[in-house]
Tab-separated table of C-alpha atoms and ligand atoms in Angstrom:
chain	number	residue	atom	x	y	z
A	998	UNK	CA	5.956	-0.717	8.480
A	999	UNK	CA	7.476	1.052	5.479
A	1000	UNK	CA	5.666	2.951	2.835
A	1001	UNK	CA	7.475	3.181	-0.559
A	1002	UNK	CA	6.194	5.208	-3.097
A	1003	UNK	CA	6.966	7.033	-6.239
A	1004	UNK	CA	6.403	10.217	-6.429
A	1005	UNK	CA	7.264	14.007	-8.589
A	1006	UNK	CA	9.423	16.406	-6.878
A	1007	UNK	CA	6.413	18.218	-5.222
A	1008	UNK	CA	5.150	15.156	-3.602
A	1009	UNK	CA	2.585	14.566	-6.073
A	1010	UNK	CA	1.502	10.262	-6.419
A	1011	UNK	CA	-0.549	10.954	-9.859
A	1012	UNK	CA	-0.118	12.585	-12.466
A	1013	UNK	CA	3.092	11.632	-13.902
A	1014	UNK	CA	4.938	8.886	-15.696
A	1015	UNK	CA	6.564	6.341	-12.579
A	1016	UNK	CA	9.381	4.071	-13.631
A	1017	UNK	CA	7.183	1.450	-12.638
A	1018	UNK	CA	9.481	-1.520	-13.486
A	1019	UNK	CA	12.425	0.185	-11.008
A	1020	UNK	CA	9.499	1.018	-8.555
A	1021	UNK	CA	7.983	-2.661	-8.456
A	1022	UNK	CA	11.859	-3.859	-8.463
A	1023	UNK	CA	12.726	-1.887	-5.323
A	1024	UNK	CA	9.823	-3.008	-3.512
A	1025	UNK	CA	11.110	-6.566	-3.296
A	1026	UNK	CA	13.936	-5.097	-1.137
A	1027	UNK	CA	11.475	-5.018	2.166
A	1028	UNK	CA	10.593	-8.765	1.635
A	1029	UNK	CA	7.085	-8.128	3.070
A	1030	UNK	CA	5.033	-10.414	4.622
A	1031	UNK	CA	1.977	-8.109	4.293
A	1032	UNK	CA	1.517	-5.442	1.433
A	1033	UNK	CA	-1.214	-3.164	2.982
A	1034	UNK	CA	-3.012	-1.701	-0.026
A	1035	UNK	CA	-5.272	1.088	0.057
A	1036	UNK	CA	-8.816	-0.038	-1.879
A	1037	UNK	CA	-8.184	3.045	-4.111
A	1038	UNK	CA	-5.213	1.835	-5.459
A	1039	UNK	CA	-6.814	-1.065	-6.150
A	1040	UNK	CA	-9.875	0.123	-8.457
A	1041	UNK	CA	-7.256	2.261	-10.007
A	1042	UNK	CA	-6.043	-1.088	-11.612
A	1043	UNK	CA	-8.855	-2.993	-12.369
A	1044	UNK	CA	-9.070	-3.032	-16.073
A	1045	UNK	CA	-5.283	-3.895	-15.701
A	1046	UNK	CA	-5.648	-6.953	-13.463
A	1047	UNK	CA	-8.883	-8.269	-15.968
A	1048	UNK	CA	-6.323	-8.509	-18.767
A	1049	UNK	CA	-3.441	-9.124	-16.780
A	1050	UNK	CA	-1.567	-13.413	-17.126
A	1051	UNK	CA	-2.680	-15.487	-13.907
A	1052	UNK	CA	-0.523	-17.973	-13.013
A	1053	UNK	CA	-1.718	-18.143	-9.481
A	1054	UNK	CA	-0.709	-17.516	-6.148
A	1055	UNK	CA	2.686	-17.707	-5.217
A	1056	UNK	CA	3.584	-19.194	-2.235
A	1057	UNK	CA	6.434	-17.576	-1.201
A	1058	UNK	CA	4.946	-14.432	-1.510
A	1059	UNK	CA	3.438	-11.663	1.144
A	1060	UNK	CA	-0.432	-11.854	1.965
A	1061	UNK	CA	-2.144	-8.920	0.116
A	1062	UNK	CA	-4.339	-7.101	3.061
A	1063	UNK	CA	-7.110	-4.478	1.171
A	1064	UNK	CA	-8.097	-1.642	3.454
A	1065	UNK	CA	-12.172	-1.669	1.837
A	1066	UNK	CA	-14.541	-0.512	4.689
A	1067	UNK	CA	-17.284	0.695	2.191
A	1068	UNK	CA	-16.551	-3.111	0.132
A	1069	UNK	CA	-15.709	-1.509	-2.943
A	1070	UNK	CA	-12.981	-3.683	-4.249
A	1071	UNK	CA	-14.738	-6.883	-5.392
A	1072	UNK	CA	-11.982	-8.647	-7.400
A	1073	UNK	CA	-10.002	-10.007	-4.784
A	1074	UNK	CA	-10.386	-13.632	-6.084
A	1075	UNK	CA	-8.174	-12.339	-9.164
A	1076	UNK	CA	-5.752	-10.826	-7.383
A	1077	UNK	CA	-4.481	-13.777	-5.742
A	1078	UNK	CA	-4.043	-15.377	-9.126
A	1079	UNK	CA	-1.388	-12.746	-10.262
A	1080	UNK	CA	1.791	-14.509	-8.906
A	1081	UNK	CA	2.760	-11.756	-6.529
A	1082	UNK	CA	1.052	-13.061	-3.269
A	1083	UNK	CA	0.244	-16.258	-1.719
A	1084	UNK	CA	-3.340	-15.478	-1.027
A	1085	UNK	CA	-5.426	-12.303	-0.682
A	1086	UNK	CA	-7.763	-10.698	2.541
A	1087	UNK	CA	-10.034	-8.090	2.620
A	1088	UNK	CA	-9.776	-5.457	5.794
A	1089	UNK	CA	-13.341	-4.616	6.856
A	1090	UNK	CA	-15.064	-2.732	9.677
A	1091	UNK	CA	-18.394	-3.942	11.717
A	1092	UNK	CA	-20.588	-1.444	9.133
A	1093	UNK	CA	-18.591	-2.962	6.126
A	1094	UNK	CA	-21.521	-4.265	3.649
A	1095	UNK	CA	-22.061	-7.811	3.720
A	1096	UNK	CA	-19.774	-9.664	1.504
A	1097	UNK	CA	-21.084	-12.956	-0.898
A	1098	UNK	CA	-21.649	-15.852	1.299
A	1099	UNK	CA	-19.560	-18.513	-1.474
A	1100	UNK	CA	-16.261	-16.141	-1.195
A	1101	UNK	CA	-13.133	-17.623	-0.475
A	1102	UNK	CA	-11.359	-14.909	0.518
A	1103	UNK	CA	-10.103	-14.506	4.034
A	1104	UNK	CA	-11.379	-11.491	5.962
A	1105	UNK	CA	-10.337	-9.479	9.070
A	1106	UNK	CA	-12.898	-7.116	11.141
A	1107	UNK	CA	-11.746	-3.959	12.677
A	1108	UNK	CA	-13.213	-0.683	13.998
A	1109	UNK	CA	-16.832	0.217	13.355
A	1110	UNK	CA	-17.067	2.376	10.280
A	1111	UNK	CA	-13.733	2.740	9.201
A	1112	UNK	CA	-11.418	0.163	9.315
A	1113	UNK	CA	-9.622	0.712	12.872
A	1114	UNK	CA	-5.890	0.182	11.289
A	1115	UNK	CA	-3.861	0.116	14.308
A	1116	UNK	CA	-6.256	-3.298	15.581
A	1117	UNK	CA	-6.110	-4.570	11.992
A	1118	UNK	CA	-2.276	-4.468	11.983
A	1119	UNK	CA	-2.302	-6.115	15.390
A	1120	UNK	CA	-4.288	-9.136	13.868
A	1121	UNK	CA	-2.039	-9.184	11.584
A	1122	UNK	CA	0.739	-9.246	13.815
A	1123	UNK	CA	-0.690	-12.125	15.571
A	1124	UNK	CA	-1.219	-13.930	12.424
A	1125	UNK	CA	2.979	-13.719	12.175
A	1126	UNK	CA	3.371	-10.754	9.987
A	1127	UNK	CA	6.158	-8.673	10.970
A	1128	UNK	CA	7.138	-6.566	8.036
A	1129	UNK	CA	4.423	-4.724	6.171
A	1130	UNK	CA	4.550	-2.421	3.098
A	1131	UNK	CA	2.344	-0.173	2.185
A	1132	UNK	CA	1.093	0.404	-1.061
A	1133	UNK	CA	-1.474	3.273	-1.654
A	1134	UNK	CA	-1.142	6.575	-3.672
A	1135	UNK	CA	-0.846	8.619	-0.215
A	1136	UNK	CA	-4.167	8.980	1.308
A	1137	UNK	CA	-3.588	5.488	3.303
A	1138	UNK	CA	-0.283	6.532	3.888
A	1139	UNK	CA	-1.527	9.602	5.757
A	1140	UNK	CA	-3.693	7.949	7.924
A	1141	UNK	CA	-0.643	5.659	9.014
A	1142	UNK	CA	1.471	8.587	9.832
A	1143	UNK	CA	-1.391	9.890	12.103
A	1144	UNK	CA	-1.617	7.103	13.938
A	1145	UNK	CA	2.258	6.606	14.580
A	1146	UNK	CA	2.596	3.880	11.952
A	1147	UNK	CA	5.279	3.966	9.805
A	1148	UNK	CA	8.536	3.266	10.549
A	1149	UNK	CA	10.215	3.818	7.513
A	1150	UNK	CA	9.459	6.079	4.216
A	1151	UNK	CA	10.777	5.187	1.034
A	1152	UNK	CA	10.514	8.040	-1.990
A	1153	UNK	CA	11.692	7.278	-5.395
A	1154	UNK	CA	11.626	10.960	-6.623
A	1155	UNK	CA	11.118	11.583	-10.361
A	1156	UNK	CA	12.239	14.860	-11.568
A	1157	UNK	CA	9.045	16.518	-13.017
A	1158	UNK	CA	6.846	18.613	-11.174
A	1159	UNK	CA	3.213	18.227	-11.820
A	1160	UNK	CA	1.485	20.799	-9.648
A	1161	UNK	CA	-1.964	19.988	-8.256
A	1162	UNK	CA	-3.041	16.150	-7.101
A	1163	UNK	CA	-2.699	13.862	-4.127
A	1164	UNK	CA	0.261	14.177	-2.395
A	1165	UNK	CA	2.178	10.466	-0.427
A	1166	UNK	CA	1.443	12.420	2.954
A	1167	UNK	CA	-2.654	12.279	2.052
A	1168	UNK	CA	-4.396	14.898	4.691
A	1169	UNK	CA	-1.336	14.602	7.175
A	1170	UNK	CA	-0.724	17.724	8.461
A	1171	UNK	CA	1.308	16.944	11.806
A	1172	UNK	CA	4.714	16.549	12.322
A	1173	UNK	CA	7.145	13.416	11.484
A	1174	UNK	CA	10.593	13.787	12.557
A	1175	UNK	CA	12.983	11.224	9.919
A	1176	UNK	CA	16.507	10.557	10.246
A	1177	UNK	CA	18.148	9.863	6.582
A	1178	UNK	CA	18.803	6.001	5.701
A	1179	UNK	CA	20.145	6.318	2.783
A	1180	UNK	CA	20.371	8.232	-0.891
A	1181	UNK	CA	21.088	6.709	-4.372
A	1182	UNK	CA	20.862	8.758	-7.495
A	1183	UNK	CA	19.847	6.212	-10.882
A	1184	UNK	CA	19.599	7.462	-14.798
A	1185	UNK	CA	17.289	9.499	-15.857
A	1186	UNK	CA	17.453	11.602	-12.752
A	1187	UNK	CA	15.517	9.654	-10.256
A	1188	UNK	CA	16.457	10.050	-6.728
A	1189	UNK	CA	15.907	7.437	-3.920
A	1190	UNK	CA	15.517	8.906	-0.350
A	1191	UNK	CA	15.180	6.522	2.017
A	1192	UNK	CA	14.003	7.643	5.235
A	1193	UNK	CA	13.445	5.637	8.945
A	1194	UNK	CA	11.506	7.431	12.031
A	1195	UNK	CA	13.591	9.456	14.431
B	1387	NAP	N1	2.870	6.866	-6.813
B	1387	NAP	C1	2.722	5.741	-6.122
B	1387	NAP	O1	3.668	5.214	-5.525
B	1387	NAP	C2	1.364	5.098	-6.050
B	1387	NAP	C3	1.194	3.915	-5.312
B	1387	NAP	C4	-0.073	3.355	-5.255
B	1387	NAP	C5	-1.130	3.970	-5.908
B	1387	NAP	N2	-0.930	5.101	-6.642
B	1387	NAP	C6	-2.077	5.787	-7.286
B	1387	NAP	O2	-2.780	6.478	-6.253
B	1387	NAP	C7	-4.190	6.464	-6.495
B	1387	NAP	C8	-4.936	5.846	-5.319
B	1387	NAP	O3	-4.441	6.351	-4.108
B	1387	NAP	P1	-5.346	7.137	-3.037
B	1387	NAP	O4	-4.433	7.908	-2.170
B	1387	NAP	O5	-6.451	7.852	-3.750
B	1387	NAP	O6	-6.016	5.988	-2.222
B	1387	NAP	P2	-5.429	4.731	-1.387
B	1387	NAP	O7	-4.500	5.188	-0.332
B	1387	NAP	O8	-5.028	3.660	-2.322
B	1387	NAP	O9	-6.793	4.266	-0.730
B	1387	NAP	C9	-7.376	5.017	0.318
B	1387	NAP	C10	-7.521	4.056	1.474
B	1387	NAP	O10	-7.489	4.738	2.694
B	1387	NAP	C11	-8.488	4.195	3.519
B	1387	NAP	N3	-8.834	5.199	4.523
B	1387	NAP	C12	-9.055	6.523	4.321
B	1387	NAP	N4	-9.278	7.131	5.501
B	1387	NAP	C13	-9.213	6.157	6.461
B	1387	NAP	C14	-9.355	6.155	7.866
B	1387	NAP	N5	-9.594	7.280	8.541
B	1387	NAP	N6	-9.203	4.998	8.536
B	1387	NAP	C15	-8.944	3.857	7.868
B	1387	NAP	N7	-8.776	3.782	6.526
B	1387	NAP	C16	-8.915	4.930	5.831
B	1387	NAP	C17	-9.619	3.870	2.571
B	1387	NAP	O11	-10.393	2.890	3.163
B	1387	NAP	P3	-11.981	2.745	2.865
B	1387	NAP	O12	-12.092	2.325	1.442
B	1387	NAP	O13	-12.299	1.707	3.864
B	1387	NAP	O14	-12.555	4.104	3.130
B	1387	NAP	C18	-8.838	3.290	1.403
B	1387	NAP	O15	-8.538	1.927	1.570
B	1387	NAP	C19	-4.359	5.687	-7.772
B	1387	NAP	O16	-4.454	6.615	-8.837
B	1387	NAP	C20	-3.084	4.861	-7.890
B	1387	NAP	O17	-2.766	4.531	-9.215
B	1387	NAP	C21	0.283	5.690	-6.710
């Protein structure tokens, strides 16, 4: 599993201008066949993806998997139509509330409150998905790295610092050993650091 994010110099996911077309870009590189998205991320886009072109699912493209225990993401129907994924499923947990009885979007059920994202990933796993990336603004993120999950961080580093916000590492406050992948400097002063588990 790899997470890729942008982020300032101090860590922060908000609260700055990303080079979102270079960010977007780079993410092809993994070739996912999952992009785990944190429902967060998701709401954060909404008015975006109501106004956004749909020229529908593409079929060569990763499954979108939303982490949404509480069911707060209710536009995965749209989604699908974007022309990044082939098709779109919501990650829920036993006390998830019900969903509408017409949707046509695929579900998984994991873990009792929260969405139990090691047996999720699993599912996944058995449903052929091998390489997953992670797409949240570092709250998700953090969770993976407590459980063990993520096998390789990607950081496209902007130089500003903003100060206060969410940090990619969420509430993590262990310890994650990395051994350096790879570095590539690109104009306007953003740094890739590419990072796999040690
Ligand atoms: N800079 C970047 O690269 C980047 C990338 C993406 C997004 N963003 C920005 O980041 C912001 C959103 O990011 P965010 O960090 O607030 O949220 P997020 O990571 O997108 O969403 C939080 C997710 O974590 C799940 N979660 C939290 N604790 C959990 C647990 N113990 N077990 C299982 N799941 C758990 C939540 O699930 P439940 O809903 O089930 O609780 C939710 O799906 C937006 O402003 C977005 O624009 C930035």
């Amino acid at each position: 599993m790899v997470a890729h994010l942008a982020v300032s110099i101090d860590g922060a996911t908000t609260g700055f201008e990303a080079d979102q077309a270079r960010f977007y870009a780079m993410a092809t590189l993994w070739q996912e066949d999952v992009t785990l998205v944190g429902a967060d991320t998701i709401l954060a886009q909404e008015s975006a993806v109501r106004t956004a072109d749909r020229p529908g699912p593409r079929a060569a493209g990763p499954l979108l998997a939303v982490v949404d225990s509480r069911h707060r993401v209710h536009n995965l129907e749209d989604l699908r139509d974007l022309g990044y994924w082939s098709d779109v499923i919501g990650l829920y947990s036993d006390q998830t509330p019900a969903r509408a009885p017409d949707s046509t979007t695929g579900e998984l059920v994991a873990g009792y409150e929260q969405v139990d994202l090691a047996e999720a990933l699993e599912l996944l796993h058995r449903r052929g998905a091998q390489v997953v990336r992670v797409d949240s603004g570092g709250t998700l993120v953090g969770v993976l790295l407590s459980l063990g999950l993520i096998d390789e961080l990607s950081l496209l580093v902007h130089p500003v610092v903003v100060g206060a916000g969410p940090r990619w590492h969420g509430a993590f406050d262990g310890r994650f050993d990395l051994r350096l992948a790879n570095t590539e400097v690109f104009e306007g002063g953003i740094v890739w650091l590419r990072y796999c588990t040690a």
